[in-house]
């Protein structure tokens, strides 16, 4: 009887819920800690379009931090006896920081160009539909980035192969892309209506949702593009 009870410890619904909450809180804290240098810089910046390049530099640490969070959530334990979120986070950061930056830095640079153009659009002399087109391109780039982060975090590909796969999956799995878009819209709306700190405060649950919605991409990559 004691053996059965010992085996059952940590596997019930309450224990699984407690394990999930513990993992989310730990991952959230570590994400904020590793991204803190850049986030602190953002807080000091004035809301001026001229500061967009500096803001992009401040966001550089966020890419590896998000990747490490995704890695930790993907490898999370399901019960109270198998909880090592901090260890998994640090391992994910160590493994993926450089590969992620190879894609994250160009993406930030591209989004900075788009944002700078939109904030100075009146000076360009372009027709209004160009602004809408740039906004669509920027949104598409963010969705591509979501796919690229998932792939870079969980698989080992060359940067150019990851970029191609991320673009391929944008249309290959429209439900996954729409799921990422819904999270993007929800985050943007919450930020606009509530507080700019909302994405940081809810980063771990949002990333868990992204990981959950991205399961078809993960499964197909494992089956079709890995040995």
CSV table of C-alpha atoms in Angstrom, one decimal, residues 47-216:
chain,number,residue,atom,x,y,z
A,47,UNK,CA,8.6,57.3,-26.8
A,48,UNK,CA,10.3,59.0,-29.8
A,49,UNK,CA,10.5,57.3,-33.2
A,50,UNK,CA,14.2,58.4,-33.3
A,51,UNK,CA,14.8,55.9,-30.5
A,52,UNK,CA,13.5,52.9,-32.5
A,53,UNK,CA,17.1,51.6,-33.4
A,54,UNK,CA,18.1,51.8,-29.7
A,55,UNK,CA,14.8,50.0,-28.8
A,56,UNK,CA,15.7,47.2,-31.2
A,57,UNK,CA,19.1,46.8,-29.5
A,58,UNK,CA,17.4,46.6,-26.1
A,59,UNK,CA,15.2,43.8,-27.4
A,60,UNK,CA,18.1,41.6,-28.5
A,61,UNK,CA,18.4,39.8,-25.2
A,62,UNK,CA,14.6,39.0,-25.4
A,63,UNK,CA,15.1,36.5,-28.2
A,64,UNK,CA,17.3,34.0,-26.4
A,65,UNK,CA,15.2,34.5,-23.2
A,66,UNK,CA,12.0,33.6,-25.0
A,67,UNK,CA,13.7,30.6,-26.6
A,68,UNK,CA,14.9,29.4,-23.2
A,69,UNK,CA,11.4,29.8,-21.8
A,70,UNK,CA,9.9,27.8,-24.7
A,71,UNK,CA,12.5,25.1,-24.2
A,72,UNK,CA,11.8,24.9,-20.5
A,73,UNK,CA,8.0,24.7,-21.0
A,74,UNK,CA,8.4,22.1,-23.7
A,75,UNK,CA,10.5,19.9,-21.3
A,76,UNK,CA,8.4,20.6,-18.2
A,77,UNK,CA,7.7,17.9,-15.7
A,78,UNK,CA,4.0,16.9,-15.2
A,79,UNK,CA,4.1,16.2,-11.5
A,80,UNK,CA,5.6,17.5,-8.3
A,81,UNK,CA,8.4,14.9,-8.3
A,82,UNK,CA,9.8,15.9,-11.7
A,83,UNK,CA,10.2,19.7,-11.5
A,84,UNK,CA,13.4,21.2,-12.9
A,85,UNK,CA,12.2,24.3,-14.8
A,86,UNK,CA,15.2,26.4,-13.9
A,87,UNK,CA,17.7,23.7,-15.0
A,88,UNK,CA,15.8,23.3,-18.3
A,89,UNK,CA,15.6,27.1,-18.8
A,90,UNK,CA,19.4,27.5,-18.4
A,91,UNK,CA,20.1,24.6,-20.7
A,92,UNK,CA,17.8,26.0,-23.3
A,93,UNK,CA,19.5,29.4,-23.1
A,94,UNK,CA,22.9,27.9,-23.3
A,95,UNK,CA,22.0,25.7,-26.4
A,96,UNK,CA,20.0,28.2,-28.3
A,97,UNK,CA,21.2,31.7,-27.6
A,98,UNK,CA,23.5,32.0,-30.6
A,99,UNK,CA,21.3,30.2,-33.1
A,100,UNK,CA,18.3,32.3,-32.0
A,101,UNK,CA,20.3,35.6,-32.4
A,102,UNK,CA,21.2,34.6,-36.0
A,103,UNK,CA,17.5,35.0,-36.8
A,104,UNK,CA,16.3,37.3,-34.1
A,105,UNK,CA,18.7,40.1,-34.9
A,106,UNK,CA,17.8,40.4,-38.6
A,107,UNK,CA,14.1,40.2,-37.7
A,108,UNK,CA,14.5,43.1,-35.3
A,109,UNK,CA,16.4,45.1,-37.9
A,110,UNK,CA,13.7,44.5,-40.5
A,111,UNK,CA,10.9,45.4,-38.1
A,112,UNK,CA,12.7,48.5,-37.1
A,113,UNK,CA,12.9,49.6,-40.7
A,114,UNK,CA,9.2,49.0,-41.1
A,115,UNK,CA,8.3,50.8,-37.9
A,116,UNK,CA,10.5,53.8,-38.7
A,117,UNK,CA,9.0,54.0,-42.2
A,118,UNK,CA,5.4,53.9,-40.7
A,119,UNK,CA,6.2,56.6,-38.1
A,120,UNK,CA,7.6,58.9,-40.8
A,121,UNK,CA,5.2,57.8,-43.5
A,122,UNK,CA,3.9,61.4,-44.2
A,123,UNK,CA,7.4,62.3,-45.3
A,124,UNK,CA,7.8,59.5,-47.8
A,125,UNK,CA,5.2,60.8,-50.2
A,126,UNK,CA,3.9,57.3,-50.8
A,127,UNK,CA,0.2,56.5,-51.3
A,128,UNK,CA,-1.8,55.5,-48.2
A,129,UNK,CA,-2.1,51.8,-49.3
A,130,UNK,CA,1.6,51.5,-48.8
A,131,UNK,CA,1.2,52.0,-45.1
A,132,UNK,CA,-1.4,49.2,-45.0
A,133,UNK,CA,0.9,46.9,-47.0
A,134,UNK,CA,3.9,47.6,-44.6
A,135,UNK,CA,1.7,46.9,-41.6
A,136,UNK,CA,0.7,43.5,-43.2
A,137,UNK,CA,4.3,42.7,-44.0
A,138,UNK,CA,5.3,43.6,-40.4
A,139,UNK,CA,2.6,41.3,-39.0
A,140,UNK,CA,3.7,38.5,-41.3
A,141,UNK,CA,7.3,39.0,-40.2
A,142,UNK,CA,6.2,38.6,-36.6
A,143,UNK,CA,4.3,35.4,-37.3
A,144,UNK,CA,7.3,34.1,-39.3
A,145,UNK,CA,9.4,34.9,-36.2
A,146,UNK,CA,7.1,32.9,-34.0
A,147,UNK,CA,7.5,29.8,-36.2
A,148,UNK,CA,11.3,30.4,-36.4
A,149,UNK,CA,11.6,30.7,-32.6
A,150,UNK,CA,9.8,27.4,-32.1
A,151,UNK,CA,11.9,25.6,-34.7
A,152,UNK,CA,15.2,27.1,-33.5
A,153,UNK,CA,14.3,26.2,-29.9
A,154,UNK,CA,13.4,22.6,-30.4
A,155,UNK,CA,15.5,21.5,-33.4
A,156,UNK,CA,19.0,21.9,-34.7
A,157,UNK,CA,19.0,23.3,-38.2
A,158,UNK,CA,21.1,25.8,-40.0
A,159,UNK,CA,19.8,29.4,-39.8
A,160,UNK,CA,18.8,29.5,-43.5
A,161,UNK,CA,17.0,26.2,-43.3
A,162,UNK,CA,15.1,27.3,-40.2
A,163,UNK,CA,14.2,30.5,-42.0
A,164,UNK,CA,12.8,28.5,-45.0
A,165,UNK,CA,10.9,26.1,-42.8
A,166,UNK,CA,9.4,29.0,-40.9
A,167,UNK,CA,8.2,30.5,-44.1
A,168,UNK,CA,6.9,27.2,-45.3
A,169,UNK,CA,4.9,26.5,-42.2
A,170,UNK,CA,3.2,30.0,-42.4
A,171,UNK,CA,0.9,28.6,-45.1
A,172,UNK,CA,1.3,24.9,-44.5
A,173,UNK,CA,-0.4,25.1,-41.1
A,174,UNK,CA,-2.8,28.1,-41.2
A,175,UNK,CA,-4.4,27.1,-37.9
A,176,UNK,CA,-1.0,27.4,-36.2
A,177,UNK,CA,-0.4,30.8,-37.9
A,178,UNK,CA,-3.8,32.0,-36.9
A,179,UNK,CA,-3.2,30.8,-33.3
A,180,UNK,CA,0.0,32.9,-33.2
A,181,UNK,CA,-1.9,35.8,-34.8
A,182,UNK,CA,-4.6,35.6,-32.1
A,183,UNK,CA,-2.0,35.7,-29.4
A,184,UNK,CA,-0.4,38.7,-31.1
A,185,UNK,CA,-3.7,40.5,-31.3
A,186,UNK,CA,-4.6,39.6,-27.7
A,187,UNK,CA,-1.2,40.9,-26.5
A,188,UNK,CA,-1.5,44.1,-28.5
A,189,UNK,CA,-5.0,44.8,-27.3
A,190,UNK,CA,-4.1,44.1,-23.7
A,191,UNK,CA,-1.1,46.4,-23.9
A,192,UNK,CA,-3.1,49.2,-25.4
A,193,UNK,CA,-6.1,48.9,-23.0
A,194,UNK,CA,-4.3,48.0,-19.8
A,195,UNK,CA,-0.6,48.3,-19.4
A,196,UNK,CA,2.6,48.1,-21.5
A,197,UNK,CA,4.0,45.7,-18.9
A,198,UNK,CA,1.3,43.1,-19.8
A,199,UNK,CA,3.4,41.1,-22.3
A,200,UNK,CA,6.2,40.8,-19.8
A,201,UNK,CA,3.9,39.8,-16.9
A,202,UNK,CA,2.0,37.1,-19.0
A,203,UNK,CA,5.0,35.9,-21.1
A,204,UNK,CA,5.1,32.4,-19.7
A,205,UNK,CA,1.3,31.6,-20.2
A,206,UNK,CA,1.4,33.2,-23.7
A,207,UNK,CA,4.4,31.1,-24.7
A,208,UNK,CA,2.8,28.0,-23.3
A,209,UNK,CA,-0.2,28.8,-25.6
A,210,UNK,CA,2.1,29.3,-28.5
A,211,UNK,CA,3.8,26.0,-27.8
A,212,UNK,CA,0.4,24.3,-27.6
A,213,UNK,CA,-0.9,25.7,-30.8
A,214,UNK,CA,2.4,24.9,-32.6
A,215,UNK,CA,2.2,21.2,-31.9
A,216,UNK,CA,1.3,20.4,-35.6
